C-alpha cells in the first residue's frame, strides 16, 4: 500500500515499470536481472531526483514523499548513485522486460494510471505462493515493534536539546543520551551526542522512518544542522496466535538443536530458526513471538516455516 | 531503585506508557534535566475537601526530596 502511494506521488509521467507486473511477479521468474530491470526503467525517464532505486524490496521503505525536502536530500543522493550503478544491467533487463510485457500488450504506454494496475502493491506483503502444495497458515503475524537507527551527522549538545525540546529526558549520570518521545507515530528515540539516533516502538517500517524523520526535524529546529543518513532498520518484532495449545516438551525433544525450553526460567520455548535467522518464542497457549528480523518477509517466512511444526505438536483437547 | 523504570527505557525497550500515561491523558509535555522534572498538564482539577480549582494549564517543577540523588556528583 505504501508503495502505491510512492508511485502516485513521484511518477507523474508514469513509467514502464509497473504497468506489466507487480514487483512480485517480476521478482519470482527474474532473479538476477531484477535489480537491473527496474533500475534501467528508472534511468530512462527524465532525471528523477526522487530516490527510487531498484525494486529490490529492501530499498523500498527508504522512499518517502519527504525525500523531496532539501534538507533530507542526502538520502536521495545515496539512492541515486545506487541507481546509476545499476545502469550496467540495462541489456539483460531490457530483454526480460520485453518478455514480461508480452503478456500485457498495452504495457508500453507509460501511464500514471499504471499504478492502478497494482493496487495490491504493498512493499511488504509476504511472498507466499497463492497455491502451494502445503496450505499456508492463513495467519499473518502482526508487527509489534521496529528498532531503527539513523545518523544525523552532526555533534549534538544534549543538554541544550533536553532543555528546549518537549518530552525529553536527559540524565547523564545514568545514560548519556536524550530520551525523546513523540505521540505520532508513538515512538521513543535515544539521541546521542555523536549525532546518532535509535528509534524504537514503531509498528511498521514506514512509521519508523517517519518517526525518525520527525525527531531529526526536532533536532534541526533546535538549530543543529541535522541530516538523515544511513537510516536502517535493525530489528523487527512480530507476534501472532496459532489458536491451539502446544506441547512444548515434545517440540524441544524433536527440535533440540534449535530449541531451548526451561520452564523454570522462562515459560516460553526459544526456537532459533536458521533460515531465516529468526528467534521465535513459543508459548503453551499458542501465542508466538518472532524477533530478529531485518525485513518483514523474514517474519512471515519464519512463521510459515514453524506453523506446520507447531501443528504437529498440538495438544490433544 | 526509583530509576528502575528508566533502566528499561534507556535500553530502548521503551515504555510507551509514559506517553499513554494517565494523568488521564492531560499530560502535555514532560522534561527531565539536571535532576529536575518539569511537567505541563492541561485541564486539571485540584480538589480539596472544601474547594475545587480548575485550570487550563499547570506547570509542575519537581526536584528530588530527601537524600536521593543529592550525594552523587554530576
Short mmCIF file of C-alpha atoms in Angstrom, two decimals:
data_model
loop_
_atom_site.label_atom_id
_atom_site.label_comp_id
_atom_site.label_asym_id
_atom_site.label_seq_id
_atom_site.Cartn_x
_atom_site.Cartn_y
_atom_site.Cartn_z
CA UNK A 1 0.00 0.00 0.00
CA UNK A 2 2.78 2.36 0.79
CA UNK A 3 4.46 1.59 -2.50
CA UNK A 4 1.28 2.55 -4.28
CA UNK A 5 1.49 5.99 -2.72
CA UNK A 6 5.04 6.42 -3.88
CA UNK A 7 4.04 5.83 -7.44
CA UNK A 8 1.18 8.28 -7.36
CA UNK A 9 3.31 10.99 -5.89
CA UNK A 10 6.50 10.58 -7.73
CA UNK A 11 5.88 9.21 -11.15
CA UNK A 12 3.69 11.76 -12.74
CA UNK A 13 4.97 10.78 -16.13
CA UNK A 14 4.32 7.21 -15.30
CA UNK A 15 6.85 4.59 -16.00
CA UNK A 16 7.05 1.39 -17.85
CA UNK A 17 7.97 -0.10 -14.59
CA UNK A 18 4.80 -1.33 -13.16
CA UNK A 19 2.38 -1.42 -15.96
CA UNK A 20 3.04 -5.03 -16.82
CA UNK A 21 3.66 -6.57 -13.50
CA UNK A 22 3.58 -6.18 -9.85
CA UNK A 23 7.09 -6.30 -8.47
CA UNK A 24 6.47 -9.71 -7.07
CA UNK A 25 5.62 -11.19 -10.40
CA UNK A 26 8.79 -9.73 -11.77
CA UNK A 27 10.78 -10.88 -8.88
CA UNK A 28 10.00 -14.54 -8.98
CA UNK A 29 10.99 -15.51 -12.51
CA UNK A 30 13.70 -12.96 -12.99
CA UNK A 31 16.11 -13.29 -10.19
CA UNK A 32 19.41 -11.76 -11.13
CA UNK A 33 18.18 -9.34 -13.70
CA UNK A 34 15.62 -7.91 -11.37
CA UNK A 35 17.96 -5.42 -9.91
CA UNK A 36 18.73 -4.09 -13.30
CA UNK A 37 15.21 -4.35 -14.65
CA UNK A 38 13.71 -1.64 -12.63
CA UNK A 39 16.90 0.26 -12.38
CA UNK A 40 17.06 0.64 -16.13
CA UNK A 41 13.48 1.71 -16.37
CA UNK A 42 14.09 4.34 -13.82
CA UNK A 43 17.16 5.68 -15.53
CA UNK A 44 15.37 6.20 -18.78
CA UNK A 45 12.83 8.83 -17.88
CA UNK A 46 13.90 12.30 -17.04
CA UNK A 47 16.08 12.98 -14.12
CA UNK A 48 14.16 11.75 -11.17
CA UNK A 49 15.77 13.25 -8.20
CA UNK A 50 13.38 11.12 -6.31
CA UNK A 51 15.30 8.37 -4.84
CA UNK A 52 13.65 5.36 -6.24
CA UNK A 53 16.26 2.74 -6.75
CA UNK A 54 15.68 -0.81 -7.86
CA UNK A 55 12.65 -2.65 -6.72
CA UNK A 56 14.82 -4.81 -4.57
CA UNK A 57 12.43 -4.79 -1.67
CA UNK A 58 14.89 -3.82 0.98
CA UNK A 59 15.21 -0.40 -0.59
CA UNK A 60 11.54 0.33 -0.80
CA UNK A 61 11.00 1.69 2.67
CA UNK A 62 13.61 4.33 2.03
CA UNK A 63 11.42 6.07 -0.48
CA UNK A 64 9.15 8.60 1.09
CA UNK A 65 7.44 11.77 0.00
CA UNK A 66 9.64 13.56 2.50
CA UNK A 67 12.65 12.85 0.36
CA UNK A 68 11.70 15.81 -1.74
CA UNK A 69 12.72 18.13 1.05
CA UNK A 70 16.13 19.61 0.52
CA UNK A 71 17.41 19.07 3.99
CA UNK A 72 16.94 15.37 3.56
CA UNK A 73 18.44 15.13 0.13
CA UNK A 74 21.41 13.11 1.28
CA UNK A 75 19.23 10.11 1.31
CA UNK A 76 18.22 10.82 -2.24
CA UNK A 77 21.81 11.13 -3.28
CA UNK A 78 22.70 7.76 -1.96
CA UNK A 79 19.81 6.19 -3.74
CA UNK A 80 20.62 7.98 -6.96
CA UNK A 81 24.16 6.68 -7.01
CA UNK A 82 22.87 3.19 -6.47
CA UNK A 83 20.53 3.73 -9.37
CA UNK A 84 23.34 4.80 -11.64
CA UNK A 85 25.35 1.82 -10.59
CA UNK A 86 22.66 -0.49 -11.83
CA UNK A 87 22.65 1.03 -15.30
CA UNK A 88 25.16 -1.58 -16.36
CA UNK A 89 22.47 -4.22 -16.28
CA UNK A 90 20.46 -2.48 -18.96
CA UNK A 91 20.92 -5.09 -21.66
CA UNK A 92 19.76 -8.05 -19.70
CA UNK A 93 16.98 -6.17 -18.12
CA UNK A 94 15.76 -4.91 -21.44
CA UNK A 95 15.31 -8.43 -22.64
CA UNK A 96 13.49 -9.65 -19.64
CA UNK A 97 11.20 -6.69 -19.61
CA UNK A 98 10.19 -7.44 -23.16
CA UNK A 99 9.21 -10.93 -22.27
CA UNK A 100 7.09 -9.77 -19.45
CA UNK A 101 5.50 -7.02 -21.43
CA UNK A 102 4.34 -9.54 -23.99
CA UNK A 103 1.63 -10.61 -21.68
CA UNK A 104 0.43 -7.07 -21.45
CA UNK A 105 0.49 -5.54 -24.89
CA UNK A 106 -0.57 -2.17 -23.64
CA UNK A 107 2.26 -2.05 -21.21
CA UNK A 108 4.48 0.05 -23.40
CA UNK A 109 2.40 3.12 -22.92
CA UNK A 110 3.52 4.91 -19.86
CA UNK A 111 0.54 5.99 -17.92
CA UNK A 112 0.07 7.34 -14.49
CA UNK A 113 -2.85 5.00 -14.23
CA UNK A 114 -0.38 2.19 -14.47
CA UNK A 115 -0.23 2.46 -10.78
CA UNK A 116 -3.84 1.40 -10.78
CA UNK A 117 -2.76 -1.91 -12.17
CA UNK A 118 -1.04 -2.67 -8.99
CA UNK A 119 -3.45 -1.84 -6.23
CA UNK A 120 -2.17 -4.81 -4.38
CA UNK A 121 1.31 -3.36 -4.30
CA UNK A 122 2.30 -3.44 -0.72
CA UNK A 123 6.00 -3.30 -0.19
CA UNK A 124 6.00 -5.90 2.42
CA UNK A 125 3.35 -8.48 1.73
CA UNK A 126 4.68 -11.96 2.29
CA UNK A 127 5.91 -13.89 -0.67
CA UNK A 128 3.78 -16.94 -0.10
CA UNK A 129 2.69 -18.57 -3.35
CA UNK A 130 -1.05 -18.46 -3.67
CA UNK A 131 -1.44 -22.12 -4.39
CA UNK A 132 1.22 -24.16 -2.71
CA UNK A 133 1.31 -27.82 -2.13
CA UNK A 134 1.07 -27.28 1.59
CA UNK A 135 -1.65 -24.89 2.65
CA UNK A 136 -0.44 -21.65 4.17
CA UNK A 137 -1.47 -20.98 7.69
CA UNK A 138 -3.85 -18.17 6.92
CA UNK A 139 -2.42 -16.36 9.92
CA UNK A 140 -0.39 -13.22 9.45
CA UNK A 141 1.97 -12.18 12.21
CA UNK A 142 1.43 -8.57 13.26
CA UNK A 143 4.42 -6.31 13.69
CA UNK A 144 4.70 -5.01 17.21
CA UNK A 145 7.97 -3.17 17.34
CA UNK A 146 10.61 -1.89 14.99
CA UNK A 147 14.03 -0.65 16.04
CA UNK A 148 15.94 1.52 13.62
CA UNK A 149 19.00 3.73 13.61
CA UNK A 150 19.95 6.82 11.71
CA UNK A 151 22.89 9.18 11.64
CA UNK A 152 22.11 12.87 11.96
CA UNK A 153 25.72 13.58 11.04
CA UNK A 154 26.44 16.41 13.42
CA UNK A 155 27.56 16.70 17.00
CA UNK A 156 24.73 17.48 19.38
CA UNK A 157 24.55 19.36 22.63
CA UNK A 158 22.34 17.04 24.61
CA UNK A 159 21.69 19.41 27.45
CA UNK A 160 20.54 22.03 25.04
CA UNK A 161 18.21 19.56 23.42
CA UNK A 162 16.81 18.33 26.71
CA UNK A 163 16.14 21.84 27.88
CA UNK A 164 14.42 23.07 24.78
CA UNK A 165 12.69 20.04 23.32
CA UNK A 166 9.39 18.80 24.62
CA UNK A 167 9.02 15.33 26.05
CA UNK A 168 12.69 14.78 26.60
CA UNK A 169 14.67 13.21 29.41
CA UNK A 170 18.36 13.55 30.00
CA UNK A 171 20.12 12.04 32.94
CA UNK A 172 23.79 11.82 32.03
CA UNK A 173 24.64 10.12 35.27
CA UNK A 174 22.56 7.15 34.24
CA UNK A 175 22.67 7.18 30.49
CA UNK A 176 24.44 9.52 28.17
CA UNK A 177 21.65 10.11 25.70
CA UNK A 178 18.50 12.13 25.46
CA UNK A 179 15.35 10.05 25.54
CA UNK A 180 12.68 11.75 23.50
CA UNK A 181 9.19 10.65 22.63
CA UNK A 182 6.60 11.68 20.11
CA UNK A 183 2.96 10.81 20.03
CA UNK A 184 2.52 10.15 16.34
CA UNK A 185 3.84 7.66 15.45
CA UNK A 186 4.10 6.66 19.05
CA UNK A 187 7.80 6.06 19.42
CA UNK A 188 10.81 6.68 21.60
CA UNK A 189 14.18 7.89 20.40
CA UNK A 190 17.58 7.73 22.01
CA UNK A 191 19.65 10.62 20.77
CA UNK A 192 23.40 10.60 21.34
CA UNK A 193 25.89 13.43 21.32
CA UNK A 194 27.64 11.89 18.34
CA UNK A 195 24.56 12.62 16.29
CA UNK A 196 23.46 9.03 16.05
CA UNK A 197 19.94 8.11 16.99
CA UNK A 198 17.94 4.99 17.76
CA UNK A 199 14.20 4.97 17.13
CA UNK A 200 12.02 2.32 18.76
CA UNK A 201 8.38 1.46 19.14
CA UNK A 202 7.02 1.89 15.65
CA UNK A 203 4.64 -0.70 14.23
CA UNK A 204 5.78 -0.53 10.63
CA UNK A 205 8.87 0.25 8.60
CA UNK A 206 7.36 3.40 7.24
CA UNK A 207 6.27 4.60 10.63
CA UNK A 208 9.74 4.00 11.96
CA UNK A 209 11.23 6.05 9.19
CA UNK A 210 8.64 8.77 9.56
CA UNK A 211 9.20 8.95 13.29
CA UNK A 212 12.96 9.13 12.83
CA UNK A 213 12.42 11.97 10.40
CA UNK A 214 10.29 13.80 12.93
CA UNK A 215 12.95 13.50 15.59
CA UNK A 216 15.52 14.74 13.12
CA UNK A 217 13.31 17.71 12.39
CA UNK A 218 13.01 18.49 16.08
CA UNK A 219 16.77 18.49 16.39
CA UNK A 220 17.06 20.58 13.29
CA UNK A 221 14.61 23.16 14.59
CA UNK A 222 16.71 23.49 17.68
CA UNK A 223 19.46 24.80 15.47
CA UNK A 224 21.60 21.80 14.68
CA UNK A 225 22.46 21.01 11.06
CA UNK A 226 20.88 17.60 11.22
CA UNK A 227 20.87 15.33 8.21
CA UNK A 228 19.29 11.93 7.71
CA UNK A 229 21.97 9.45 6.77
CA UNK A 230 22.01 5.67 6.67
CA UNK A 231 18.56 5.02 8.03
CA UNK A 232 18.46 1.31 8.73
CA UNK A 233 16.00 -0.98 10.35
CA UNK A 234 17.90 -3.07 12.84
CA UNK A 235 15.23 -5.29 14.29
CA UNK A 236 11.59 -6.16 13.79
CA UNK A 237 9.32 -7.97 16.21
CA UNK A 238 6.08 -9.66 15.32
CA UNK A 239 3.53 -11.78 17.12
CA UNK A 240 0.59 -14.00 16.36
CA UNK A 241 -1.63 -16.74 17.70
CA UNK A 242 -1.94 -20.22 16.24
CA UNK A 243 -5.09 -20.73 18.28
CA UNK A 244 -4.31 -24.10 19.71
CA UNK A 245 -2.26 -25.20 22.72
CA UNK A 246 1.22 -26.57 22.01
CA UNK A 247 3.21 -29.40 23.56
CA UNK A 248 6.46 -27.56 24.16
CA UNK A 249 8.09 -30.58 25.81
CA UNK A 250 7.57 -32.57 22.65
CA UNK A 251 8.89 -29.80 20.47
CA UNK A 252 12.08 -29.36 22.44
CA UNK A 253 12.83 -33.08 22.16
CA UNK A 254 12.46 -33.37 18.42
CA UNK A 255 14.00 -29.99 17.59
CA UNK A 256 16.61 -29.86 20.27
CA UNK A 257 19.29 -28.36 18.08
CA UNK A 258 17.09 -25.31 17.57
CA UNK A 259 15.09 -25.15 20.79
CA UNK A 260 15.70 -24.31 24.37
CA UNK A 261 12.94 -24.74 26.89
CA UNK A 262 13.45 -24.18 30.61
CA UNK A 263 10.02 -23.69 32.09
CA UNK A 264 11.51 -22.84 35.45
CA UNK A 265 13.43 -19.99 33.88
CA UNK A 266 11.01 -18.79 31.27
CA UNK A 267 7.64 -20.20 30.24
CA UNK A 268 8.31 -19.91 26.54
CA UNK A 269 10.30 -22.17 24.27
CA UNK A 270 13.08 -20.28 22.48
CA UNK A 271 13.37 -21.55 18.92
CA UNK A 272 16.33 -20.25 16.95
CA UNK A 273 15.48 -20.80 13.33
CA UNK A 274 18.42 -20.96 10.95
CA UNK A 275 16.76 -19.89 7.78
CA UNK A 276 15.63 -17.24 8.03
CA UNK A 277 17.64 -16.30 11.06
CA UNK A 278 14.80 -15.53 13.40
CA UNK A 279 14.21 -16.27 17.05
CA UNK A 280 10.73 -17.41 17.99
CA UNK A 281 9.25 -17.50 21.47
CA UNK A 282 6.62 -20.19 21.51
CA UNK A 283 4.18 -20.48 24.36
CA UNK A 284 1.88 -23.21 25.53
CA UNK A 285 -1.11 -21.04 24.80
CA UNK A 286 -0.28 -20.99 21.14
CA UNK A 287 0.99 -17.46 21.08
CA UNK A 288 4.17 -16.92 19.12
CA UNK A 289 6.61 -14.01 19.18
CA UNK A 290 9.08 -13.63 16.32
CA UNK A 291 12.10 -11.37 16.51
CA UNK A 292 15.47 -10.69 14.97
CA UNK A 293 14.22 -9.77 11.53
CA UNK A 294 15.69 -7.09 9.35
CA UNK A 295 12.82 -7.38 6.92
CA UNK A 296 9.13 -8.09 7.24
CA UNK A 297 9.38 -11.04 4.87
CA UNK A 298 11.67 -12.84 7.29
CA UNK A 299 8.99 -12.73 9.96
CA UNK A 300 6.38 -14.09 7.60
CA UNK A 301 8.70 -16.74 6.27
CA UNK A 302 9.71 -17.87 9.74
CA UNK A 303 6.10 -18.21 10.78
CA UNK A 304 5.17 -20.18 7.70
CA UNK A 305 8.09 -22.47 8.48
CA UNK A 306 7.13 -23.03 12.10
CA UNK A 307 3.40 -23.37 11.65
CA UNK A 308 3.35 -26.94 10.31
CA UNK A 309 5.78 -27.95 13.01
CA UNK A 310 3.55 -26.47 15.68
CA UNK A 311 0.53 -28.18 14.21
CA UNK A 312 2.36 -31.41 14.74
CA UNK A 313 2.60 -30.62 18.42
CA UNK A 314 -0.93 -29.55 19.02
CA UNK A 315 -2.15 -30.60 22.42
CA UNK A 316 -4.97 -33.08 22.10
CA UNK A 317 -8.04 -31.46 23.63
CA UNK B 1 15.61 1.99 42.66
CA UNK B 2 13.24 4.72 41.68
CA UNK B 3 15.01 4.60 38.36
CA UNK B 4 14.07 1.03 37.57
CA UNK B 5 11.51 2.16 35.07
CA UNK B 6 14.05 4.26 33.30
CA UNK B 7 16.52 1.40 33.20
CA UNK B 8 14.20 -0.24 30.77
CA UNK B 9 13.71 2.91 28.80
CA UNK B 10 17.35 3.64 28.38
CA UNK B 11 17.88 0.23 26.93
CA UNK B 12 15.37 1.18 24.31
CA UNK B 13 12.79 -1.31 25.50
CA UNK B 14 10.68 1.75 25.61
CA UNK B 15 7.83 2.05 27.97
CA UNK B 16 5.40 3.86 25.79
CA UNK B 17 3.13 4.02 28.74
CA UNK B 18 4.84 7.15 29.88
CA UNK B 19 3.16 8.88 26.99
CA UNK B 20 -0.07 6.97 27.11
CA UNK B 21 0.19 7.68 30.67
CA UNK B 22 -2.64 8.56 32.77
CA UNK B 23 -2.84 11.76 34.34
CA UNK B 24 -5.79 10.68 32.24
CA UNK B 25 -4.26 11.95 29.07
CA UNK B 26 -3.86 15.52 30.16
CA UNK B 27 -0.07 15.41 30.20
CA UNK B 28 1.06 17.89 27.60
CA UNK B 29 4.83 17.75 27.96
CA UNK B 30 7.45 16.48 30.32
CA UNK B 31 11.12 17.18 30.74
CA UNK B 32 13.88 15.78 32.87
CA UNK B 33 17.19 17.58 33.00
CA UNK B 34 19.69 18.25 35.78
CA UNK B 35 17.61 16.01 38.01
CA UNK B 36 14.65 18.33 37.76
CA UNK B 37 11.32 17.21 36.39
CA UNK B 38 9.10 19.71 34.60
CA UNK B 39 5.56 18.76 33.60
CA UNK B 40 2.93 20.74 31.81
CA UNK B 41 -0.61 19.49 32.30
CA UNK B 42 -3.83 20.69 30.70
CA UNK B 43 -7.37 20.86 32.06
CA UNK B 44 -6.51 19.98 35.62
CA UNK B 45 -8.75 19.81 38.62
CA UNK B 46 -7.26 20.40 42.03
CA UNK B 47 -9.67 19.02 44.50
CA UNK B 48 -9.65 19.54 48.21
CA UNK B 49 -12.45 18.66 50.58
CA UNK B 50 -13.87 22.12 50.54
CA UNK B 51 -12.58 23.54 47.30
CA UNK B 52 -12.29 22.79 43.67
CA UNK B 53 -9.90 24.64 41.39
CA UNK B 54 -9.89 24.08 37.67
CA UNK B 55 -7.08 25.29 35.45
CA UNK B 56 -6.36 25.07 31.75
CA UNK B 57 -2.66 24.72 32.19
CA UNK B 58 -0.40 23.89 35.09
CA UNK B 59 3.36 23.65 35.18
CA UNK B 60 4.89 21.40 37.79
CA UNK B 61 8.56 21.65 38.63
CA UNK B 62 9.83 18.91 40.88
CA UNK B 63 13.19 18.06 42.40
CA UNK B 64 14.34 15.08 44.39
CA UNK B 65 13.37 15.15 48.00
CA UNK B 66 15.36 13.61 50.82
CA UNK B 67 18.86 12.48 50.09
CA UNK B 68 18.20 10.51 46.92
CA UNK B 69 20.43 11.72 44.19
CA UNK B 70 21.92 14.51 46.20
CA UNK B 71 25.05 12.59 47.14
CA UNK B 72 26.21 11.62 43.70
CA UNK B 73 28.28 14.27 41.99
CA UNK B 74 27.43 15.33 38.46
#
